[in-house]
Coordinates of N, CA, C and O in Angstrom, one line a residue:
L1 N 18.8 28.4 -54.8 CA 18.4 29.8 -54.4 C 18.4 30.6 -55.7 O 19.3 30.6 -56.4
I2 N 17.3 31.4 -55.8 CA 17.2 32.3 -57.0 C 16.9 33.7 -56.4 O 16.1 33.9 -55.5
A3 N 17.6 34.7 -56.9 CA 17.4 36.1 -56.5 C 15.9 36.4 -56.9 O 15.5 36.1 -58.0
P4 N 15.2 37.2 -56.1 CA 13.8 37.5 -56.4 C 13.6 38.5 -57.5 O 12.5 38.7 -58.0
E5 N 14.7 39.3 -57.8 CA 14.5 40.3 -58.9 C 15.7 40.1 -59.9 O 16.7 39.6 -59.6
G6 N 15.4 40.7 -61.1 CA 16.4 40.6 -62.2 C 17.3 41.8 -62.2 O 17.3 42.7 -61.4
V7 N 18.2 41.7 -63.1 CA 19.2 42.8 -63.4 C 18.5 43.9 -64.1 O 17.8 43.6 -65.1
A8 N 18.8 45.1 -63.8 CA 18.2 46.2 -64.6 C 18.8 46.3 -66.0 O 19.9 45.9 -66.2
P9 N 18.0 46.7 -67.0 CA 18.5 46.8 -68.3 C 19.9 47.5 -68.5 O 20.7 47.1 -69.2
G10 N 20.0 48.6 -67.7 CA 21.3 49.3 -67.7 C 22.5 48.5 -67.2 O 23.6 48.6 -67.8
E11 N 22.3 47.5 -66.3 CA 23.3 46.6 -65.8 C 23.7 45.6 -66.9 O 24.9 45.3 -67.1
I12 N 22.7 45.1 -67.6 CA 23.0 44.2 -68.7 C 23.8 44.9 -69.8 O 24.8 44.4 -70.3
Q13 N 23.4 46.1 -70.2 CA 24.1 46.9 -71.2 C 25.5 47.2 -70.7 O 26.5 47.1 -71.5
A14 N 25.7 47.5 -69.4 CA 27.0 47.8 -68.9 C 27.9 46.6 -69.0 O 29.1 46.6 -69.3
L15 N 27.3 45.4 -68.7 CA 28.1 44.1 -68.8 C 28.5 43.9 -70.2 O 29.7 43.5 -70.5
Q16 N 27.6 44.1 -71.1 CA 27.9 43.9 -72.6 C 29.0 44.8 -73.0 O 29.9 44.4 -73.8
R17 N 28.9 46.1 -72.6 CA 29.9 47.1 -73.0 C 31.3 46.7 -72.4 O 32.3 46.7 -73.1
S18 N 31.3 46.2 -71.1 CA 32.6 45.9 -70.5 C 33.2 44.6 -71.2 O 34.5 44.5 -71.3
L19 N 32.4 43.7 -71.7 CA 32.9 42.5 -72.4 C 33.1 42.7 -73.9 O 33.8 42.0 -74.5
G20 N 32.5 43.7 -74.4 CA 32.6 44.0 -75.9 C 31.8 43.0 -76.7 O 32.1 42.8 -77.9
I21 N 30.8 42.4 -76.2 CA 29.9 41.5 -76.9 C 28.4 41.7 -76.5 O 28.1 42.4 -75.6
S22 N 27.6 41.1 -77.3 CA 26.2 41.0 -76.9 C 26.0 39.6 -76.2 O 26.6 38.6 -76.6
L23 N 25.3 39.7 -75.1 CA 25.1 38.4 -74.3 C 24.2 37.5 -75.1 O 23.3 37.9 -75.8
P24 N 24.4 36.2 -75.0 CA 23.5 35.2 -75.6 C 22.1 35.5 -75.1 O 21.9 35.8 -73.9
S25 N 21.1 35.4 -76.0 CA 19.7 35.8 -75.6 C 19.2 35.1 -74.4 O 18.5 35.7 -73.6
E26 N 19.3 33.8 -74.3 CA 18.8 33.1 -73.1 C 19.4 33.6 -71.8 O 18.8 33.7 -70.8
Y27 N 20.7 33.8 -71.9 CA 21.4 34.3 -70.7 C 21.0 35.7 -70.3 O 20.7 36.0 -69.1
A28 N 20.8 36.6 -71.3 CA 20.3 37.9 -71.0 C 18.9 37.9 -70.4 O 18.6 38.6 -69.5
L29 N 18.1 37.0 -71.0 CA 16.7 36.9 -70.4 C 16.7 36.4 -69.0 O 16.0 36.9 -68.1
F30 N 17.6 35.4 -68.7 CA 17.7 34.8 -67.4 C 18.1 36.0 -66.4 O 17.5 36.1 -65.4
L31 N 19.1 36.7 -66.8 CA 19.6 37.8 -65.9 C 18.5 38.9 -65.7 O 18.3 39.4 -64.6
S32 N 17.7 39.2 -66.7 CA 16.6 40.2 -66.6 C 15.5 39.7 -65.6 O 14.8 40.5 -65.1
R33 N 15.4 38.4 -65.4 CA 14.4 37.9 -64.5 C 14.8 37.5 -63.2 O 14.1 37.7 -62.2
W34 N 16.0 36.9 -63.1 CA 16.5 36.3 -61.8 C 17.8 36.8 -61.3 O 18.1 36.4 -60.1
R35 N 18.6 37.4 -62.0 CA 19.9 38.0 -61.5 C 21.0 36.9 -61.3 O 22.1 37.0 -61.8
N36 N 20.7 35.9 -60.5 CA 21.7 34.8 -60.3 C 21.0 33.5 -59.8 O 19.8 33.6 -59.6
L37 N 21.7 32.5 -59.7 CA 21.1 31.2 -59.3 C 22.2 30.4 -58.6 O 23.3 30.3 -59.0
T38 N 21.8 29.8 -57.5 CA 22.7 28.7 -56.8 C 21.8 27.5 -56.8 O 20.8 27.4 -56.0
I39 N 22.2 26.5 -57.6 CA 21.4 25.2 -57.6 C 21.8 24.4 -56.4 O 21.0 23.8 -55.8
W40 N 23.0 24.5 -56.0 CA 23.6 23.9 -54.8 C 24.9 24.5 -54.6 O 25.4 25.3 -55.4
G41 N 25.5 24.3 -53.4 CA 26.7 25.1 -53.1 C 27.7 25.3 -54.2 O 28.4 26.3 -54.2
G42 N 27.9 24.4 -55.1 CA 29.0 24.5 -56.1 C 28.5 24.7 -57.5 O 29.3 24.8 -58.4
Y43 N 27.2 24.8 -57.7 CA 26.6 25.0 -59.0 C 25.9 26.3 -59.0 O 24.9 26.5 -58.4
A44 N 26.5 27.3 -59.7 CA 26.0 28.7 -59.6 C 26.1 29.4 -60.9 O 27.1 29.2 -61.7
V45 N 25.2 30.3 -61.1 CA 25.2 31.3 -62.2 C 25.5 32.6 -61.5 O 24.7 33.0 -60.6
W46 N 26.5 33.3 -61.9 CA 27.0 34.5 -61.2 C 26.0 35.7 -61.4 O 25.5 35.9 -62.4
D47 N 26.0 36.5 -60.3 CA 25.3 37.8 -60.4 C 26.3 38.8 -61.0 O 27.5 38.9 -60.6
P48 N 25.9 39.6 -62.1 CA 26.9 40.5 -62.7 C 27.5 41.5 -61.7 O 28.6 42.0 -61.9
A49 N 26.8 41.8 -60.6 CA 27.3 42.7 -59.6 C 27.8 42.0 -58.4 O 28.1 42.7 -57.4
G50 N 27.9 40.7 -58.4 CA 28.3 39.9 -57.2 C 29.7 40.1 -56.9 O 30.6 40.4 -57.7
S51 N 30.0 40.0 -55.6 CA 31.4 40.1 -55.1 C 32.1 38.8 -55.3 O 31.5 37.7 -55.1
G52 N 33.3 38.9 -55.7 CA 34.1 37.7 -55.9 C 33.9 36.9 -57.2 O 34.5 35.9 -57.4
T53 N 33.1 37.4 -58.0 CA 32.8 36.7 -59.3 C 33.0 37.7 -60.4 O 32.6 38.9 -60.3
T54 N 33.6 37.3 -61.5 CA 33.8 38.2 -62.7 C 33.5 37.4 -64.0 O 34.0 36.3 -64.2
H55 N 32.6 38.0 -64.7 CA 32.4 37.4 -66.1 C 33.6 37.7 -66.9 O 34.2 38.8 -66.8
Y56 N 34.0 36.8 -67.7 CA 35.2 37.0 -68.6 C 35.1 36.2 -69.9 O 34.4 35.2 -69.9
L57 N 35.7 36.7 -70.9 CA 35.8 36.0 -72.2 C 37.1 35.2 -72.2 O 38.2 35.7 -71.8
T58 N 37.1 34.1 -72.8 CA 38.3 33.3 -73.1 C 38.1 32.5 -74.4 O 36.9 32.3 -74.9
T59 N 39.1 32.1 -75.0 CA 39.1 31.3 -76.2 C 39.7 29.9 -75.9 O 40.8 29.9 -75.5
L60 N 38.9 28.9 -76.1 CA 39.4 27.5 -75.9 C 38.9 26.7 -77.0 O 37.7 26.8 -77.5
E61 N 39.8 25.9 -77.5 CA 39.5 25.0 -78.6 C 38.8 25.7 -79.8 O 37.8 25.2 -80.4
G62 N 39.2 26.9 -80.1 CA 38.7 27.7 -81.2 C 37.3 28.3 -81.0 O 36.7 28.9 -81.9
R63 N 36.8 28.3 -79.8 CA 35.5 28.9 -79.4 C 35.7 30.1 -78.5 O 36.5 30.0 -77.6
Q64 N 35.0 31.2 -78.8 CA 35.0 32.3 -77.9 C 33.9 32.0 -76.8 O 32.7 31.9 -77.2
L65 N 34.3 31.9 -75.6 CA 33.5 31.5 -74.5 C 33.3 32.6 -73.4 O 34.3 33.2 -73.1
L66 N 32.1 32.7 -72.9 CA 31.9 33.6 -71.8 C 31.7 32.8 -70.5 O 30.8 32.0 -70.4
A67 N 32.5 33.1 -69.5 CA 32.3 32.5 -68.2 C 31.2 33.1 -67.4 O 31.2 34.4 -67.3
V68 N 30.2 32.3 -67.0 CA 29.0 32.9 -66.4 C 28.7 32.2 -65.0 O 27.7 32.6 -64.3
G69 N 29.5 31.2 -64.6 CA 29.2 30.6 -63.3 C 30.2 29.5 -63.0 O 31.3 29.4 -63.6
D70 N 29.9 28.8 -62.0 CA 30.8 27.7 -61.5 C 30.1 26.4 -61.5 O 28.9 26.3 -61.2
V71 N 30.8 25.3 -61.8 CA 30.4 23.9 -61.7 C 31.4 23.2 -60.8 O 32.4 22.8 -61.4
W72 N 31.2 23.1 -59.5 CA 32.2 22.5 -58.6 C 31.8 21.0 -58.5 O 31.4 20.5 -57.5
H73 N 32.1 20.3 -59.6 CA 31.8 18.8 -59.6 C 33.0 18.0 -59.6 O 33.2 17.1 -58.8
D74 N 33.9 18.2 -60.6 CA 35.1 17.4 -60.7 C 36.3 18.0 -60.0 O 37.2 17.3 -59.6
S75 N 36.3 19.3 -59.9 CA 37.3 20.0 -59.1 C 36.7 21.3 -58.7 O 35.6 21.7 -59.1
D76 N 37.5 22.0 -57.9 CA 37.0 23.3 -57.3 C 36.9 24.4 -58.4 O 38.0 24.8 -58.9
G77 N 35.8 24.9 -58.7 CA 35.6 26.0 -59.5 C 35.8 25.9 -61.0 O 36.3 26.8 -61.6
D78 N 35.3 24.8 -61.6 CA 35.4 24.7 -63.0 C 34.3 25.7 -63.6 O 33.2 25.7 -63.1
P79 N 34.8 26.5 -64.5 CA 33.8 27.6 -65.0 C 32.8 27.0 -65.9 O 33.0 26.1 -66.8
L80 N 31.5 27.5 -65.8 CA 30.4 27.3 -66.7 C 30.6 28.3 -67.8 O 30.7 29.5 -67.5
L81 N 30.7 27.9 -69.0 CA 31.0 28.7 -70.2 C 29.9 28.6 -71.2 O 29.4 27.6 -71.5
L82 N 29.6 29.8 -71.9 CA 28.7 29.8 -73.0 C 29.4 30.2 -74.3 O 30.2 31.2 -74.2
D83 N 29.2 29.6 -75.4 CA 29.8 29.9 -76.6 C 29.0 31.1 -77.2 O 27.9 31.0 -77.6
V84 N 29.7 32.2 -77.2 CA 29.1 33.5 -77.7 C 29.0 33.6 -79.2 O 28.4 34.5 -79.7
G85 N 29.5 32.6 -79.9 CA 29.5 32.6 -81.4 C 28.2 32.0 -81.9 O 28.0 32.0 -83.1
S86 N 27.3 31.5 -81.0 CA 26.1 30.8 -81.4 C 24.9 31.3 -80.6 O 25.1 31.7 -79.5
D87 N 23.7 31.3 -81.2 CA 22.6 31.6 -80.4 C 21.4 30.7 -80.8 O 21.0 30.8 -82.0
P88 N 20.9 29.8 -80.0 CA 21.3 29.7 -78.6 C 22.7 29.2 -78.4 O 23.3 28.5 -79.2
A89 N 23.3 29.7 -77.3 CA 24.7 29.4 -77.0 C 24.9 28.1 -76.3 O 24.3 27.9 -75.2
P90 N 25.6 27.2 -76.9 CA 25.9 25.9 -76.2 C 26.7 26.2 -74.9 O 27.5 27.1 -74.8
A91 N 26.4 25.3 -73.9 CA 27.1 25.5 -72.6 C 28.2 24.4 -72.5 O 28.0 23.3 -72.9
F92 N 29.3 24.8 -71.9 CA 30.5 23.9 -71.7 C 31.0 24.1 -70.3 O 30.7 25.1 -69.6
V93 N 31.8 23.2 -69.9 CA 32.5 23.3 -68.6 C 34.0 23.1 -68.9 O 34.3 22.1 -69.6
W94 N 34.9 24.0 -68.4 CA 36.3 23.7 -68.6 C 36.7 22.9 -67.4 O 36.7 23.4 -66.2
C95 N 37.1 21.7 -67.6 CA 37.5 20.8 -66.5 C 39.0 21.0 -66.2 O 39.8 20.6 -67.1
Q96 N 39.3 21.6 -65.1 CA 40.7 22.0 -64.8 C 41.5 20.8 -64.5 O 42.7 20.8 -64.8
E97 N 41.0 19.7 -64.0 CA 41.8 18.5 -63.6 C 42.4 17.9 -64.9 O 43.5 17.5 -64.9
D98 N 41.6 17.7 -65.9 CA 42.1 17.1 -67.2 C 42.3 18.1 -68.3 O 42.6 17.7 -69.4
R99 N 42.2 19.4 -68.0 CA 42.4 20.5 -68.9 C 41.7 20.2 -70.2 O 42.3 20.2 -71.3
R100 N 40.4 20.1 -70.1 CA 39.6 19.7 -71.3 C 38.2 20.5 -71.2 O 37.6 20.6 -70.2
L101 N 37.8 20.9 -72.4 CA 36.5 21.5 -72.5 C 35.4 20.4 -72.8 O 35.5 19.7 -73.7
R102 N 34.5 20.4 -71.9 CA 33.5 19.3 -72.0 C 32.1 20.0 -72.3 O 31.7 20.9 -71.6
P103 N 31.4 19.4 -73.3 CA 30.1 20.0 -73.6 C 29.1 19.6 -72.5 O 29.2 18.5 -71.9
L104 N 28.3 20.6 -72.1 CA 27.3 20.3 -71.1 C 25.9 20.2 -71.7 O 25.2 19.3 -71.4
A105 N 25.5 21.2 -72.5 CA 24.2 21.2 -73.1 C 24.2 22.1 -74.3 O 25.0 22.9 -74.5
R106 N 23.1 21.9 -75.1 CA 23.0 22.7 -76.4 C 22.6 24.1 -76.2 O 22.7 24.9 -77.1
S107 N 22.2 24.5 -75.0 CA 21.8 25.9 -74.6 C 21.9 26.1 -73.2 O 22.1 25.2 -72.4
F108 N 21.9 27.4 -72.8 CA 22.0 27.8 -71.4 C 20.8 27.2 -70.5 O 21.1 26.6 -69.5
S109 N 19.6 27.3 -71.0 CA 18.5 26.7 -70.3 C 18.6 25.2 -70.1 O 18.3 24.7 -69.0
L110 N 19.0 24.5 -71.1 CA 19.2 23.1 -70.9 C 20.3 22.7 -70.0 O 20.3 21.7 -69.3
A111 N 21.4 23.6 -69.9 CA 22.5 23.4 -69.0 C 21.9 23.5 -67.6 O 22.3 22.7 -66.7
L112 N 21.1 24.5 -67.3 CA 20.5 24.6 -66.0 C 19.7 23.4 -65.6 O 19.8 22.9 -64.5
L113 N 18.9 23.0 -66.5 CA 18.1 21.8 -66.3 C 18.9 20.6 -66.0 O 18.6 19.8 -65.1
K114 N 20.0 20.4 -66.8 CA 20.8 19.2 -66.6 C 21.5 19.3 -65.2 O 21.6 18.2 -64.5
L115 N 22.0 20.4 -64.8 CA 22.7 20.5 -63.5 C 21.7 20.3 -62.4 O 22.0 19.6 -61.4
A116 N 20.5 20.9 -62.5 CA 19.5 20.7 -61.4 C 19.1 19.3 -61.4 O 18.9 18.7 -60.3
A117 N 18.9 18.6 -62.5 CA 18.4 17.2 -62.6 C 19.5 16.3 -61.9 O 19.2 15.4 -61.3
F118 N 20.8 16.6 -62.2 CA 21.8 15.9 -61.5 C 21.7 15.9 -60.0 O 21.8 14.9 -59.3
V119 N 21.6 17.1 -59.5 CA 21.5 17.3 -58.0 C 20.3 16.5 -57.5 O 20.3 15.8 -56.5
I120 N 19.1 16.7 -58.2 CA 17.9 16.0 -57.7 C 18.0 14.5 -57.9 O 17.6 13.7 -57.0
S121 N 18.7 14.0 -58.9 CA 18.7 12.6 -59.2 C 19.6 11.8 -58.1 O 19.5 10.6 -58.0
T122 N 20.4 12.5 -57.3 CA 21.1 11.9 -56.3 C 20.3 11.3 -55.2 O 20.7 10.4 -54.5
G123 N 19.0 11.8 -55.1 CA 18.1 11.4 -54.1 C 18.5 11.9 -52.7 O 18.0 11.4 -51.7
R124 N 19.4 12.8 -52.6 CA 19.8 13.4 -51.3 C 19.5 14.9 -51.3 O 19.5 15.6 -52.3
L125 N 19.3 15.4 -50.1 CA 19.2 16.8 -50.0 C 20.6 17.4 -50.1 O 21.6 16.8 -49.8
P126 N 20.6 18.7 -50.6 CA 22.0 19.3 -50.7 C 22.6 19.4 -49.4 O 22.0 19.6 -48.4
P127 N 23.9 19.2 -49.3 CA 24.6 19.2 -48.0 C 24.8 20.6 -47.5 O 24.8 21.5 -48.3
P128 N 25.0 20.7 -46.2 CA 25.3 22.0 -45.6 C 26.6 22.5 -46.2 O 27.5 21.6 -46.6
A129 N 26.9 23.8 -46.2 CA 28.1 24.3 -46.8 C 29.4 23.8 -46.2 O 30.4 23.7 -46.9
D130 N 29.3 23.4 -45.0 CA 30.5 22.9 -44.3 C 30.7 21.4 -44.3 O 31.6 20.9 -43.7
S131 N 29.9 20.7 -45.0 CA 29.9 19.2 -45.0 C 30.8 18.8 -46.2 O 30.3 18.6 -47.3
R132 N 32.1 18.5 -46.0 CA 32.9 18.1 -47.1 C 32.6 16.6 -47.5 O 32.8 16.2 -48.6
T133 N 32.2 15.8 -46.5 CA 32.0 14.4 -46.8 C 30.8 14.3 -47.8 O 31.0 13.6 -48.8
R134 N 29.7 14.9 -47.5 CA 28.6 14.8 -48.4 C 28.9 15.4 -49.8 O 28.5 14.9 -50.8
L135 N 29.7 16.5 -49.8 CA 30.1 17.1 -51.0 C 30.8 16.1 -52.0 O 30.4 16.0 -53.1
F136 N 31.7 15.3 -51.5 CA 32.4 14.4 -52.3 C 31.5 13.2 -52.7 O 31.7 12.6 -53.7
Q137 N 30.6 12.8 -51.8 CA 29.6 11.8 -52.2 C 28.8 12.2 -53.4 O 28.6 11.4 -54.3
L138 N 28.4 13.4 -53.5 CA 27.6 13.9 -54.6 C 28.5 14.0 -55.9 O 27.9 13.9 -57.0
R139 N 29.8 14.1 -55.8 CA 30.6 14.3 -56.9 C 31.1 13.0 -57.6 O 31.7 13.0 -58.6
R140 N 30.7 11.8 -57.1 CA 31.2 10.6 -57.6 C 30.8 10.3 -59.1 O 31.6 9.8 -59.8
T141 N 29.6 10.7 -59.5 CA 29.2 10.4 -60.8 C 29.5 11.6 -61.7 O 29.0 12.7 -61.4
P142 N 30.3 11.5 -62.7 CA 30.5 12.7 -63.6 C 29.3 13.2 -64.2 O 28.4 12.5 -64.6
W143 N 29.1 14.6 -64.2 CA 27.9 15.2 -64.7 C 27.7 15.0 -66.2 O 26.6 15.1 -66.6
W144 N 28.8 14.7 -66.9 CA 28.6 14.5 -68.4 C 28.0 13.1 -68.7 O 27.7 12.9 -69.9
R145 N 28.0 12.2 -67.8 CA 27.4 10.9 -68.1 C 25.9 11.0 -68.0 O 25.3 11.8 -67.2
P146 N 25.1 10.2 -68.7 CA 23.7 10.2 -68.6 C 23.3 9.8 -67.2 O 23.9 8.9 -66.6
F147 N 22.4 10.5 -66.6 CA 22.0 10.2 -65.2 C 20.5 10.2 -65.0 O 20.1 10.0 -63.9
L148 N 19.8 10.3 -66.1 CA 18.3 10.3 -65.9 C 17.7 9.0 -66.4 O 16.5 8.9 -66.5
G149 N 18.5 8.0 -66.5 CA 18.0 6.7 -67.0 C 18.2 6.5 -68.5 O 18.5 7.4 -69.2
K150 N 18.0 5.3 -68.9 CA 18.2 5.0 -70.3 C 16.9 5.3 -71.1 O 15.8 5.1 -70.6
P151 N 17.1 5.8 -72.4 CA 15.9 6.1 -73.2 C 15.2 4.8 -73.5 O 15.8 3.7 -73.6
R152 N 13.9 4.9 -73.6 CA 13.1 3.7 -73.9 C 12.8 3.5 -75.3 O 12.8 4.4 -76.1

């Protein structure tokens, strides 16, 4: 699900002021066009004005990272993080179960593509929100493994 409208420029500026940083360019462009994204129940890019979600900065393994969403693959609520020290900003996921920062993609747009491709590659429709059985079936293959086939 994608929101039909983007974030107003004033909202992006307010978010940047509250965080004390400039947003990575791809992420700011995404927000200006679509506001938020839910690829599937546990794969989401947060709405800056959404309830229950808060963008925050953290430092892990020497990188300043901005939390912009959730990746509920290995455990509940692993944050989707962007390295704000680079542009394009590489995307990471903080895996809470093994307390490790895992690289996801070289940029925000590639991270979205990789997460969407993972969900599509399962060959299943997304489960209903209350179906815990299907949820765990989709989580069996770690997202950081190649899942689109071997290169030729």
